[in-house]
N, CA and C atoms as an extended XYZ file, in Angstrom:
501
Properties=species:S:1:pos:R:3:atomname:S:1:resname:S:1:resid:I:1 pbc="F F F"
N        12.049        4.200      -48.875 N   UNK     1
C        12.409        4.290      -47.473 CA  UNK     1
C        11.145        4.475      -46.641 C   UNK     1
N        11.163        3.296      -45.526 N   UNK     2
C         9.841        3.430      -44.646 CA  UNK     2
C         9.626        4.823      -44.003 C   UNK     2
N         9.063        5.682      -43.575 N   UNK     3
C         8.522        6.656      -42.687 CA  UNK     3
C         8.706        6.299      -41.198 C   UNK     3
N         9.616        7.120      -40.510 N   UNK     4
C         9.698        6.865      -39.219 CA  UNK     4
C         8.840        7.362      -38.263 C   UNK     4
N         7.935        7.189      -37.441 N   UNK     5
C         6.807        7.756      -36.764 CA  UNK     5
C         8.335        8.696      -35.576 C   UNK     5
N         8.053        9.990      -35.836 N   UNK     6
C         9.048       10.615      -34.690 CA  UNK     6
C         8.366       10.564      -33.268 C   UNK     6
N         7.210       10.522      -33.196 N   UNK     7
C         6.909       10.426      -31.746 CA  UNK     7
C         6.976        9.239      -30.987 C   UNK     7
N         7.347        8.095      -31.559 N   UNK     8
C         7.587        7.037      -31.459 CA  UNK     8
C         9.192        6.744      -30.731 C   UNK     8
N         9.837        7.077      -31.213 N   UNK     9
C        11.152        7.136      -30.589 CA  UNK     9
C        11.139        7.056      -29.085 C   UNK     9
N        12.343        7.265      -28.615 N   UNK    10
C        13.230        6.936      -27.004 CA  UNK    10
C        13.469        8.785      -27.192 C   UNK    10
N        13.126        9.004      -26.430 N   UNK    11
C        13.797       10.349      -26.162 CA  UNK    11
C        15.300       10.634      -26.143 C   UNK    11
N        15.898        9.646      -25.698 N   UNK    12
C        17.556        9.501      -26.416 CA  UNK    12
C        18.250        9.710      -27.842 C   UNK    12
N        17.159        8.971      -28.753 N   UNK    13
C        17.100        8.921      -30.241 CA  UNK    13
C        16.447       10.467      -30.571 C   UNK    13
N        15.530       11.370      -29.705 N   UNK    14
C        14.890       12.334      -30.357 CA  UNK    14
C        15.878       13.258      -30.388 C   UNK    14
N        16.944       13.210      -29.035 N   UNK    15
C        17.972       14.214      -29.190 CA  UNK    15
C        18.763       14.414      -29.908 C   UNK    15
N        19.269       13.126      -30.078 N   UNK    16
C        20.160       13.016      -31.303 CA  UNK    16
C        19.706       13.430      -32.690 C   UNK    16
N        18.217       13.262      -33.206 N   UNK    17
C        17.910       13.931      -34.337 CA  UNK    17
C        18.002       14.951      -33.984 C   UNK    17
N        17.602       15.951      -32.748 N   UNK    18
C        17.177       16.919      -32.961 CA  UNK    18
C        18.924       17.642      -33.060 C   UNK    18
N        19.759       17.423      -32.921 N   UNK    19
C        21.246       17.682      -32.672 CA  UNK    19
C        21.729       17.788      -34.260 C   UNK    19
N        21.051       16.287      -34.263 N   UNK    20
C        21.750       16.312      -35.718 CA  UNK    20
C        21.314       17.536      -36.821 C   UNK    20
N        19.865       17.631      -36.649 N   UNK    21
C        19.052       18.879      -37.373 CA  UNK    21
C        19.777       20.294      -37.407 C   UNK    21
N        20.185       20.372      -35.647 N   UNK    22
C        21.371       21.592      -36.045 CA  UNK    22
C        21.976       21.594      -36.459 C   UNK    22
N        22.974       20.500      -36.729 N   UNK    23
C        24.892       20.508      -37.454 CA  UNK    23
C        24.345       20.721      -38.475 C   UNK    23
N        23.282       20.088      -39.249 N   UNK    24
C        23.278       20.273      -41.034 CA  UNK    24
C        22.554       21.282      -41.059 C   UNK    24
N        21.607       22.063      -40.330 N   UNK    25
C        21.183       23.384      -40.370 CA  UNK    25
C        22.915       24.309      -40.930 C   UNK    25
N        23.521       24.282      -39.918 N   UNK    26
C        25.091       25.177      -39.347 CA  UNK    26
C        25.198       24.914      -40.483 C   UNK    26
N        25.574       23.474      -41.266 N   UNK    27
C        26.307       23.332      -42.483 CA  UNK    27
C        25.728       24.117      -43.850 C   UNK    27
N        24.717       24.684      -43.489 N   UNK    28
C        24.144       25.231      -44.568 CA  UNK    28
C        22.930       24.224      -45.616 C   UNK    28
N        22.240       23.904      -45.005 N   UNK    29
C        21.552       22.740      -45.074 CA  UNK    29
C        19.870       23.340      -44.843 C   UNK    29
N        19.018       23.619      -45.757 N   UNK    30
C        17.952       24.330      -45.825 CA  UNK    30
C        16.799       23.384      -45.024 C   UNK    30
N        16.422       23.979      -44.102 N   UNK    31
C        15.174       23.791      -42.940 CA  UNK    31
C        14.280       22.304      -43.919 C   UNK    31
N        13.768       22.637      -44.983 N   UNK    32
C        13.106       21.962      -45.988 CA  UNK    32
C        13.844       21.071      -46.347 C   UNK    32
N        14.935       20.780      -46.408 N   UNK    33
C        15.526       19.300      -46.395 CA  UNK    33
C        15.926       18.751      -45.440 C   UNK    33
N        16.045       19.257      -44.598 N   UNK    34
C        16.287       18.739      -42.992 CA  UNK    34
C        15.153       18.371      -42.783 C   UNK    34
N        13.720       18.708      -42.387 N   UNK    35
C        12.741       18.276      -42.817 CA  UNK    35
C        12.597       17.064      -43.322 C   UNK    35
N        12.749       16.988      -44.327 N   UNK    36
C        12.210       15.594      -45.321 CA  UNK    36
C        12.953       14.796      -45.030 C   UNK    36
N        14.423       15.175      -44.627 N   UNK    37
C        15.277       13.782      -44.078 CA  UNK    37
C        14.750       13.135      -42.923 C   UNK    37
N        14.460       13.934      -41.860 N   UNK    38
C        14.073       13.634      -40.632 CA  UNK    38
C        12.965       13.037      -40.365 C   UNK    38
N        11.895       13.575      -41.557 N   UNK    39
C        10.322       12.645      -41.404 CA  UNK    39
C         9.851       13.681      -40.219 C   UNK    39
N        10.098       15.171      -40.422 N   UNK    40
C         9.545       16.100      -39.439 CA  UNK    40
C         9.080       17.374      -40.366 C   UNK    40
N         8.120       18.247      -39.686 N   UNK    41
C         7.641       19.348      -40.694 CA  UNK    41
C         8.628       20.238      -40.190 C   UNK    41
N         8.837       21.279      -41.231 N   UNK    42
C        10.005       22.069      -41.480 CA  UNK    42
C         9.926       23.476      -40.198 C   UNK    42
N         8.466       23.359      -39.881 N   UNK    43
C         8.181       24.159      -38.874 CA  UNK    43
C         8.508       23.551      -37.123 C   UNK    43
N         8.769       22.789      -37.176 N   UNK    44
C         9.201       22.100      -36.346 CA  UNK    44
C        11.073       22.276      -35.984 C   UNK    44
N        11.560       22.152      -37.734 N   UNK    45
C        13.040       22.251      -37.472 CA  UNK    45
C        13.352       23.535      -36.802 C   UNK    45
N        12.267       24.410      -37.442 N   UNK    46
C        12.203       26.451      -37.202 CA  UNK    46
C        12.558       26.128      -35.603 C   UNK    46
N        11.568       25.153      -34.773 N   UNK    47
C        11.395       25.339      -33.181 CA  UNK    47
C        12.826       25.090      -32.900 C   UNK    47
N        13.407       24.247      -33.656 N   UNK    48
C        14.354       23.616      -32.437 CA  UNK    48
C        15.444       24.529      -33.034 C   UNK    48
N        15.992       25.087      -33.965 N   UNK    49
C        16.928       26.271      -34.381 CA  UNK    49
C        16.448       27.366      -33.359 C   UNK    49
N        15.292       28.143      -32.955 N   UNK    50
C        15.071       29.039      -31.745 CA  UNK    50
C        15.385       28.705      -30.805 C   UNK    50
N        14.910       27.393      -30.355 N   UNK    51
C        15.163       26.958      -28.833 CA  UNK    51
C        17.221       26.961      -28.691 C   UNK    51
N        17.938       26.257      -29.856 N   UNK    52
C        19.268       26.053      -29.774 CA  UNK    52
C        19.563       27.192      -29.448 C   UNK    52
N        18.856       28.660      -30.387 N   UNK    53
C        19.547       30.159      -30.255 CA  UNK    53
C        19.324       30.724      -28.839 C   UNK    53
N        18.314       30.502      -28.234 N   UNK    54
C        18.040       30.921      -27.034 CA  UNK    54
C        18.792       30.404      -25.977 C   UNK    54
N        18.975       28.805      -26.078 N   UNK    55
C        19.315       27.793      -24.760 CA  UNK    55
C        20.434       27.190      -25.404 C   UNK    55
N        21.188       27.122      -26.257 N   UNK    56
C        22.127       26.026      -26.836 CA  UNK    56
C        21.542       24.808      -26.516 C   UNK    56
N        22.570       23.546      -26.502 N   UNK    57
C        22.185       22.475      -26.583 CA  UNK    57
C        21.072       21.854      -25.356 C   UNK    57
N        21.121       22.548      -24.131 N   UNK    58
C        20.061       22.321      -23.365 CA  UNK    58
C        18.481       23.101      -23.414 C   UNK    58
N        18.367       23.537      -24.825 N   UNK    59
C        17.354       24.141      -25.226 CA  UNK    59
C        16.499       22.860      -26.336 C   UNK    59
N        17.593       22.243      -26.456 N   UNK    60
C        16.654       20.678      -27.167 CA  UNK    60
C        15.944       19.336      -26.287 C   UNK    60
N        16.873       19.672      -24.921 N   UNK    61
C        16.040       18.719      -24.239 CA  UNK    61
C        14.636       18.856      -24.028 C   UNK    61
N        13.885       17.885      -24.043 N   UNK    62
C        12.623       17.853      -24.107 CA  UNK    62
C        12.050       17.924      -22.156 C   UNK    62
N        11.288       18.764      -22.012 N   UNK    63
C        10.334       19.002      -20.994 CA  UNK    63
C         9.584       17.693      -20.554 C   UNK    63
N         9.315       17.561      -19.289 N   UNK    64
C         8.139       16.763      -19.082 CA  UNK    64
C         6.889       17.180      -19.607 C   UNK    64
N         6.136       16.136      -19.665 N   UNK    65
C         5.085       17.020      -20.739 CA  UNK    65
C         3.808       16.697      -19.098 C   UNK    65
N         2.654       17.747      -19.116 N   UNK    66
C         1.520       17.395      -18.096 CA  UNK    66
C         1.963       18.262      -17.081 C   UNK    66
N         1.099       18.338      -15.999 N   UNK    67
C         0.913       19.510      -14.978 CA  UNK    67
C         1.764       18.538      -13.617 C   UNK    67
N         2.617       19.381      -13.023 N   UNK    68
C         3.199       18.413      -12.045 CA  UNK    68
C         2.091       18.537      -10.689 C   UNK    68
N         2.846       16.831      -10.130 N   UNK    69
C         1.697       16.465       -9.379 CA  UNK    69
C         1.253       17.552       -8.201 C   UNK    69
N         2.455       18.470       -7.715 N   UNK    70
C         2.321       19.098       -6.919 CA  UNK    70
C         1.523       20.029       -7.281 C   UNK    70
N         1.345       20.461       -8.401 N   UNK    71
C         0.297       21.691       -8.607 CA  UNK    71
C        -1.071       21.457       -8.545 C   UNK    71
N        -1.246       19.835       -8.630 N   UNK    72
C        -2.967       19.936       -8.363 CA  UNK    72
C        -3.296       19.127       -7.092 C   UNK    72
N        -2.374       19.556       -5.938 N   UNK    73
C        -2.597       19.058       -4.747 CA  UNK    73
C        -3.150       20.362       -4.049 C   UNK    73
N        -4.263       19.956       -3.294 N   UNK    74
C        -5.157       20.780       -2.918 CA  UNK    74
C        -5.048       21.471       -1.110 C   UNK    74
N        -4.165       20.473       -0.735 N   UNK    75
C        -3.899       20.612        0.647 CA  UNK    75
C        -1.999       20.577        0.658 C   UNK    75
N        -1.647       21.372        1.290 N   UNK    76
C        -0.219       21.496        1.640 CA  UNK    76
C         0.566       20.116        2.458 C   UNK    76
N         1.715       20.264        2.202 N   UNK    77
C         2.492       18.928        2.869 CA  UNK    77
C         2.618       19.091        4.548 C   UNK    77
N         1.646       20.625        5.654 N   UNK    78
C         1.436       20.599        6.440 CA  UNK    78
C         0.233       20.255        7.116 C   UNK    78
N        -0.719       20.720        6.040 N   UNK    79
C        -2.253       20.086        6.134 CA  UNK    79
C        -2.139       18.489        6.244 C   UNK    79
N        -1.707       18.167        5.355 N   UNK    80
C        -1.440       16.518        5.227 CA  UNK    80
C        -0.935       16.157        6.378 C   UNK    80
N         0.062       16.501        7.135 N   UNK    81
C         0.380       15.711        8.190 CA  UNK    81
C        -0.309       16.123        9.434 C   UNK    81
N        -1.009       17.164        9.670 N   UNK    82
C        -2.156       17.422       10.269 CA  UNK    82
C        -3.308       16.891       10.144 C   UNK    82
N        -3.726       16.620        8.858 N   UNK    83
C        -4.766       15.045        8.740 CA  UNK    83
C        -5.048       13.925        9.126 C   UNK    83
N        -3.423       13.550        8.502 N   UNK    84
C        -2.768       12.282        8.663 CA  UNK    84
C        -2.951       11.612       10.473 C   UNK    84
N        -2.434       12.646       11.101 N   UNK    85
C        -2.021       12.302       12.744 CA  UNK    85
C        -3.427       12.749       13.129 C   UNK    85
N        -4.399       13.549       12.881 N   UNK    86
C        -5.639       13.262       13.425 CA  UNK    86
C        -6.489       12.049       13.232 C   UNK    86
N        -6.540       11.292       12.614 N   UNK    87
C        -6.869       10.448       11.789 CA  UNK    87
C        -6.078        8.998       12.449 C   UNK    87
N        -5.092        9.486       12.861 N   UNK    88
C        -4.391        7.985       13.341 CA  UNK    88
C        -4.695        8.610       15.052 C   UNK    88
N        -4.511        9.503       15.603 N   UNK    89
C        -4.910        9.562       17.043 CA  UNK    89
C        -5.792        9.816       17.384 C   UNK    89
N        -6.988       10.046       16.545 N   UNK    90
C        -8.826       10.392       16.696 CA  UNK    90
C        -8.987        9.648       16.106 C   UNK    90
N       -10.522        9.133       17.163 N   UNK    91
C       -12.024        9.118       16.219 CA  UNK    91
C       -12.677       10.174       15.865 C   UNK    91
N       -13.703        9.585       14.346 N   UNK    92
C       -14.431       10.863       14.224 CA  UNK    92
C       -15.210       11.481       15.155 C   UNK    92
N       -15.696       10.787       16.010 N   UNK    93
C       -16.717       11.276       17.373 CA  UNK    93
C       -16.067       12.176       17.852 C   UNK    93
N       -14.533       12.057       18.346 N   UNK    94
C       -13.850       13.122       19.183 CA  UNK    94
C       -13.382       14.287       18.357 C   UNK    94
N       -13.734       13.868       17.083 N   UNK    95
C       -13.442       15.783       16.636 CA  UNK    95
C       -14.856       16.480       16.183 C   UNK    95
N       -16.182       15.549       16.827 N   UNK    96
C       -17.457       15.834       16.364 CA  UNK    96
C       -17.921       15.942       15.273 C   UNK    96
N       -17.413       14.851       14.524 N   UNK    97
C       -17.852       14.436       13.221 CA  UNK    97
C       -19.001       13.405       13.580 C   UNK    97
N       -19.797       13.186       12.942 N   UNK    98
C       -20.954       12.372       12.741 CA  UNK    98
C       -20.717       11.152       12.650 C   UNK    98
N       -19.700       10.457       12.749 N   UNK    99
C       -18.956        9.178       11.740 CA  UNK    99
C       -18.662        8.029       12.961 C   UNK    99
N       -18.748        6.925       13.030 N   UNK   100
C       -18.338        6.229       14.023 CA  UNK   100
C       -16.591        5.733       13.571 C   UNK   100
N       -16.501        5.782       12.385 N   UNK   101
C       -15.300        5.164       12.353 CA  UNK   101
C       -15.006        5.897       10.411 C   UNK   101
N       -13.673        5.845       10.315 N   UNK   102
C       -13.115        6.750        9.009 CA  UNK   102
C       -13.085        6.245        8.057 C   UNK   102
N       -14.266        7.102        7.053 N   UNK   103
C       -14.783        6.722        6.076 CA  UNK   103
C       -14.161        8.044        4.829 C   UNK   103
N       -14.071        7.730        3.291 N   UNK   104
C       -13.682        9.019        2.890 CA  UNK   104
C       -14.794        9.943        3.126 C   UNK   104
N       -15.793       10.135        3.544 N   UNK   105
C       -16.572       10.788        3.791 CA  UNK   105
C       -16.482       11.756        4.909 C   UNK   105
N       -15.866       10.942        6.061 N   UNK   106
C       -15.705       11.804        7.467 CA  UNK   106
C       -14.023       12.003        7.355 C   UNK   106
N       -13.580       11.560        6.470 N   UNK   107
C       -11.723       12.622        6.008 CA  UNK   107
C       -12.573       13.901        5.219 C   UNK   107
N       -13.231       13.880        4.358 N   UNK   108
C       -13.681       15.340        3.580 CA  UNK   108
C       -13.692       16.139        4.361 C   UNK   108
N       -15.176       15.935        4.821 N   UNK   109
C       -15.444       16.939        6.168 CA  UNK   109
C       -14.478       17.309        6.855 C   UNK   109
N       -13.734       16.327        7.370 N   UNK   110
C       -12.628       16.601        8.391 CA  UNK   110
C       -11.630       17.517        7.842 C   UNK   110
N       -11.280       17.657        6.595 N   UNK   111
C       -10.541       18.590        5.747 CA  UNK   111
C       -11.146       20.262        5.387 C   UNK   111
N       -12.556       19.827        5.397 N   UNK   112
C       -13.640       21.081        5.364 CA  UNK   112
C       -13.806       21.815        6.572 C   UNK   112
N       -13.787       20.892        7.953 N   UNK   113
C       -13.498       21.879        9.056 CA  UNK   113
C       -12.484       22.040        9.299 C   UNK   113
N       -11.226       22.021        9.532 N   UNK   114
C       -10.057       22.429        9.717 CA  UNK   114
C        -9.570       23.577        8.707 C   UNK   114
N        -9.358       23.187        7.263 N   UNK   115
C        -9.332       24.111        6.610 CA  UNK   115
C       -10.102       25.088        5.603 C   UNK   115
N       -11.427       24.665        5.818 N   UNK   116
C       -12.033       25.368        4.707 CA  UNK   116
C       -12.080       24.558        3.132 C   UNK   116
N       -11.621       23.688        2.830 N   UNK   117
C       -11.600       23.196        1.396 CA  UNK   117
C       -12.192       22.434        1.212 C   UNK   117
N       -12.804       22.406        0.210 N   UNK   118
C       -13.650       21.425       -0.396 CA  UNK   118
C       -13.321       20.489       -1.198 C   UNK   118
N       -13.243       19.316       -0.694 N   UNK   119
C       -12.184       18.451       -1.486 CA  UNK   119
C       -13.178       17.397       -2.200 C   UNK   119
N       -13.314       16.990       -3.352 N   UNK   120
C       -14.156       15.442       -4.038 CA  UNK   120
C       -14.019       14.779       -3.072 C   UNK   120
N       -14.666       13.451       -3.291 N   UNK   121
C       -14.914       12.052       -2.350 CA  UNK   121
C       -13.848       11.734       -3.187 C   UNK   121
N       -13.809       11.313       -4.328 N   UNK   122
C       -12.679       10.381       -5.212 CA  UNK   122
C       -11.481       11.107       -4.765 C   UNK   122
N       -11.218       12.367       -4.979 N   UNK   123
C        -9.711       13.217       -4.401 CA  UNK   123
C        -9.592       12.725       -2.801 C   UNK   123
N       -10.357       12.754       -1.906 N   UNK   124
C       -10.220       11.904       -1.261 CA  UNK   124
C        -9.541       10.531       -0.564 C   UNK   124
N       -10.265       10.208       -1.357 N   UNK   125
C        -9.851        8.666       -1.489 CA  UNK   125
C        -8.221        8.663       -1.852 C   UNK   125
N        -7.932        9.154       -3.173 N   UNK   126
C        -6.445        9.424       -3.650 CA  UNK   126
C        -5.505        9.645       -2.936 C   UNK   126
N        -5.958       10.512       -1.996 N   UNK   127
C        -5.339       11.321       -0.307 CA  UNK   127
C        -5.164       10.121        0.564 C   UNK   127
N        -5.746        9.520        0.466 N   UNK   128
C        -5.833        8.023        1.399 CA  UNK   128
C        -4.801        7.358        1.258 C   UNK   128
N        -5.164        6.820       -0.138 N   UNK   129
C        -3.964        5.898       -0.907 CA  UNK   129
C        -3.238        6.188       -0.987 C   UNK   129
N        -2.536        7.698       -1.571 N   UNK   130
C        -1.269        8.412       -1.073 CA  UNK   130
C        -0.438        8.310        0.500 C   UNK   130
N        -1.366        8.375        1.343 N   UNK   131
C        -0.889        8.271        2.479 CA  UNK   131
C        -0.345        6.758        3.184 C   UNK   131
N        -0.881        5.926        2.229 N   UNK   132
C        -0.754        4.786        2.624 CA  UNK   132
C        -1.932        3.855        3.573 C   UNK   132
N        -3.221        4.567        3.772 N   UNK   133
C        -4.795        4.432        4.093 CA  UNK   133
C        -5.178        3.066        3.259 C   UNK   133
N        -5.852        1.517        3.421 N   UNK   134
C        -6.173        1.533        2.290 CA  UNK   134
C        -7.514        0.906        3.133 C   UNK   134
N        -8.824        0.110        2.022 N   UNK   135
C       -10.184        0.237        2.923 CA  UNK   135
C       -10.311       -1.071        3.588 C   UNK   135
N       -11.023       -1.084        4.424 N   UNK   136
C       -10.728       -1.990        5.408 CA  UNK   136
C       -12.543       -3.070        5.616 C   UNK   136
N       -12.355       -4.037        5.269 N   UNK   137
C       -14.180       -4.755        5.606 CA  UNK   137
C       -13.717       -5.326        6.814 C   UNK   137
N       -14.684       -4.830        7.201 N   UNK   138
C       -15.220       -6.149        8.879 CA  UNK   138
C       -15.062       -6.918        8.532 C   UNK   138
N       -14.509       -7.906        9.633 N   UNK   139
C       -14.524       -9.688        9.584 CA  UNK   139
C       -16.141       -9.733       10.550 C   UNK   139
N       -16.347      -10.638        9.645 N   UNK   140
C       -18.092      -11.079        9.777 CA  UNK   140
C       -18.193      -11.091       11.057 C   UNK   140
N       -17.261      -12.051       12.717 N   UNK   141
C       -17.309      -12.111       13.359 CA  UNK   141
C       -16.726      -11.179       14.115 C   UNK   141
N       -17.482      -11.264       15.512 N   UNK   142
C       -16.661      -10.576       16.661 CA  UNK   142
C       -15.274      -10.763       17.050 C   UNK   142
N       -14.558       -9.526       17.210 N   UNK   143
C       -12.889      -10.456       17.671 CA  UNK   143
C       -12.955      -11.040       19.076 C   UNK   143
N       -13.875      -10.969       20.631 N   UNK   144
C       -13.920      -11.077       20.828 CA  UNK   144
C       -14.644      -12.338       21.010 C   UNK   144
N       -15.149      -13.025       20.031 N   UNK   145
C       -16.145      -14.182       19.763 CA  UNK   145
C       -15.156      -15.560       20.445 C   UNK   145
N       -15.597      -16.325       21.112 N   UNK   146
C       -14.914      -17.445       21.510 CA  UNK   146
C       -15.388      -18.351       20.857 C   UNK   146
N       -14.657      -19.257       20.035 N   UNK   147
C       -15.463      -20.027       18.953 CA  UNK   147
C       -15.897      -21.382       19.708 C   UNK   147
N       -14.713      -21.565       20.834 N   UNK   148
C       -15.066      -23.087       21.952 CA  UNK   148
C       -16.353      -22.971       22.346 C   UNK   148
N       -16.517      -21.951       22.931 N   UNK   149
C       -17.853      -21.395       23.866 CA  UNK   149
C       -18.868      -21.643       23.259 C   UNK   149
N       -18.775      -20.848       21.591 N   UNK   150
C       -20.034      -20.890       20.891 CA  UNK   150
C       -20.515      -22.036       20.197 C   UNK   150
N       -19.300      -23.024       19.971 N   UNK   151
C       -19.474      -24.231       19.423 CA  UNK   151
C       -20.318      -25.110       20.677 C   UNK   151
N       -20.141      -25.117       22.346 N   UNK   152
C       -20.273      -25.787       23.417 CA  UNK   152
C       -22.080      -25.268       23.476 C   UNK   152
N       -22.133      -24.131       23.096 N   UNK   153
C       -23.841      -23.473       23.588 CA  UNK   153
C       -24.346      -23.982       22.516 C   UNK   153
N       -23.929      -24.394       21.333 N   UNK   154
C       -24.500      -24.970       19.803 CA  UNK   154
C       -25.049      -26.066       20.463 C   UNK   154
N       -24.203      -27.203       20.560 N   UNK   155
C       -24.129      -28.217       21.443 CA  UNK   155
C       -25.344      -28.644       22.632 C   UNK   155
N       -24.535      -27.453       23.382 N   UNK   156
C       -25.271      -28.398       24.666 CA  UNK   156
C       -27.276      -27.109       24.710 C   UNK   156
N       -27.258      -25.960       24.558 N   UNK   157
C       -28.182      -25.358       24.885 CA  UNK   157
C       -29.070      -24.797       23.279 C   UNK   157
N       -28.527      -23.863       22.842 N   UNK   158
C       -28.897      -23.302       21.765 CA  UNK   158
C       -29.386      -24.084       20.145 C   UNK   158
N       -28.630      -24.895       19.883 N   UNK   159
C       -28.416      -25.751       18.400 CA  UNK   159
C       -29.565      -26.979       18.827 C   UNK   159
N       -29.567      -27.474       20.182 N   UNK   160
C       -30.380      -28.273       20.744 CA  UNK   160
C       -31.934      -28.092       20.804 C   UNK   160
N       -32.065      -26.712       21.457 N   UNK   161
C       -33.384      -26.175       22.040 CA  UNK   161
C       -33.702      -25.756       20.547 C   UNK   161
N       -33.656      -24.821       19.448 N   UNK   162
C       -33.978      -24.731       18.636 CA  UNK   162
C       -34.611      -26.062       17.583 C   UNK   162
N       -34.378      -27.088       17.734 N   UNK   163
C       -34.590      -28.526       17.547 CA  UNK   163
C       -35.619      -29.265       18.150 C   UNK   163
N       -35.722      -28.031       19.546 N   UNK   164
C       -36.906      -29.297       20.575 CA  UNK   164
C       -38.272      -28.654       20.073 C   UNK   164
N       -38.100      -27.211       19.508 N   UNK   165
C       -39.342      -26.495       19.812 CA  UNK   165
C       -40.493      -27.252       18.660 C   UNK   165
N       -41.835      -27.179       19.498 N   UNK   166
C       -42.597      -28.076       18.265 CA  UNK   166
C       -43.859      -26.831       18.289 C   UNK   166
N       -44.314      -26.974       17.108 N   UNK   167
C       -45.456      -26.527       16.650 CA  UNK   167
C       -46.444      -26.409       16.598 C   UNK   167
């Protein structure tokens, strides 16, 4: 009989072993063969017989595993929208930041004077993208650029005279 990798499973399938591990535990069914049936160490069956005694059957469901996202957020969901709306109704100039225009660099700061925290450039950035921020390149040209105009001065003055000049 192949070896079943248990961490491999659907978490659907883990419950059910782990369920099943109790009934034949109950039935009188020694930890060490429950074990070897299951393709699990016997110290393992020990966990989930405590957890059943403590929690019954909602003592086998399995936990999210990792730190939730909210715990390693560094600024509150009031800070954030205090960011957020400075940031969309300021420039950096008008809150006397150094910055002509919002860079993650002048959000840090901007987070460092208001509240005191010291936040990464990359955490930053994350804060951005979370918010729905994303980065923005100049278009090469002016928006104000008239392309008729500049094509007509190519033409008739500029594209011309550059052509006449001699050496």
């Amino acid at each position: 009989m192949e070896k079943i990798d248990y961490r491999t499973l659907p978490e659907s399938e883990r419950l059910i072993q782990r369920k099943n591990a109790i009934r034949l535990i109950k039935m009188g069914k020694k930890k060490q063969d429950v074990a070897k049936l299951l393709g699990v160490r016997a110290t393992t069956i020990s966990s989930w017989v405590k957890k059943n005694k403590a929690n019954g059957l909602s003592g086998l469901q399995s936990k999210k595993k990792g730190v939730k996202s909210e715990d390693l957020k560094l600024l509150t969901l009031e800070q954030e929208k205090l960011i957020q709306s400075l940031i969309l109704d300021k420039m950096p100039d008008q809150l006397k930041l150094n910055f002509a225009l919002w860079t993650r660099k002048a959000v840090q700061e901007l987070i460092l004077d208001q509240f005191g925290i010291v936040i990464a450039i990359t955490t930053t950035g994350d804060y951005l993208r979370r918010w729905g921020f994303t980065p923005q390149k100049p278009k090469k040209r002016a928006y104000e650029q008239n392309s008729v105009a500049v094509q007509k001065w190519l033409d008739e003055d500029g594209y011309a005279t550059f052509y006449r000049i001699k050496y």
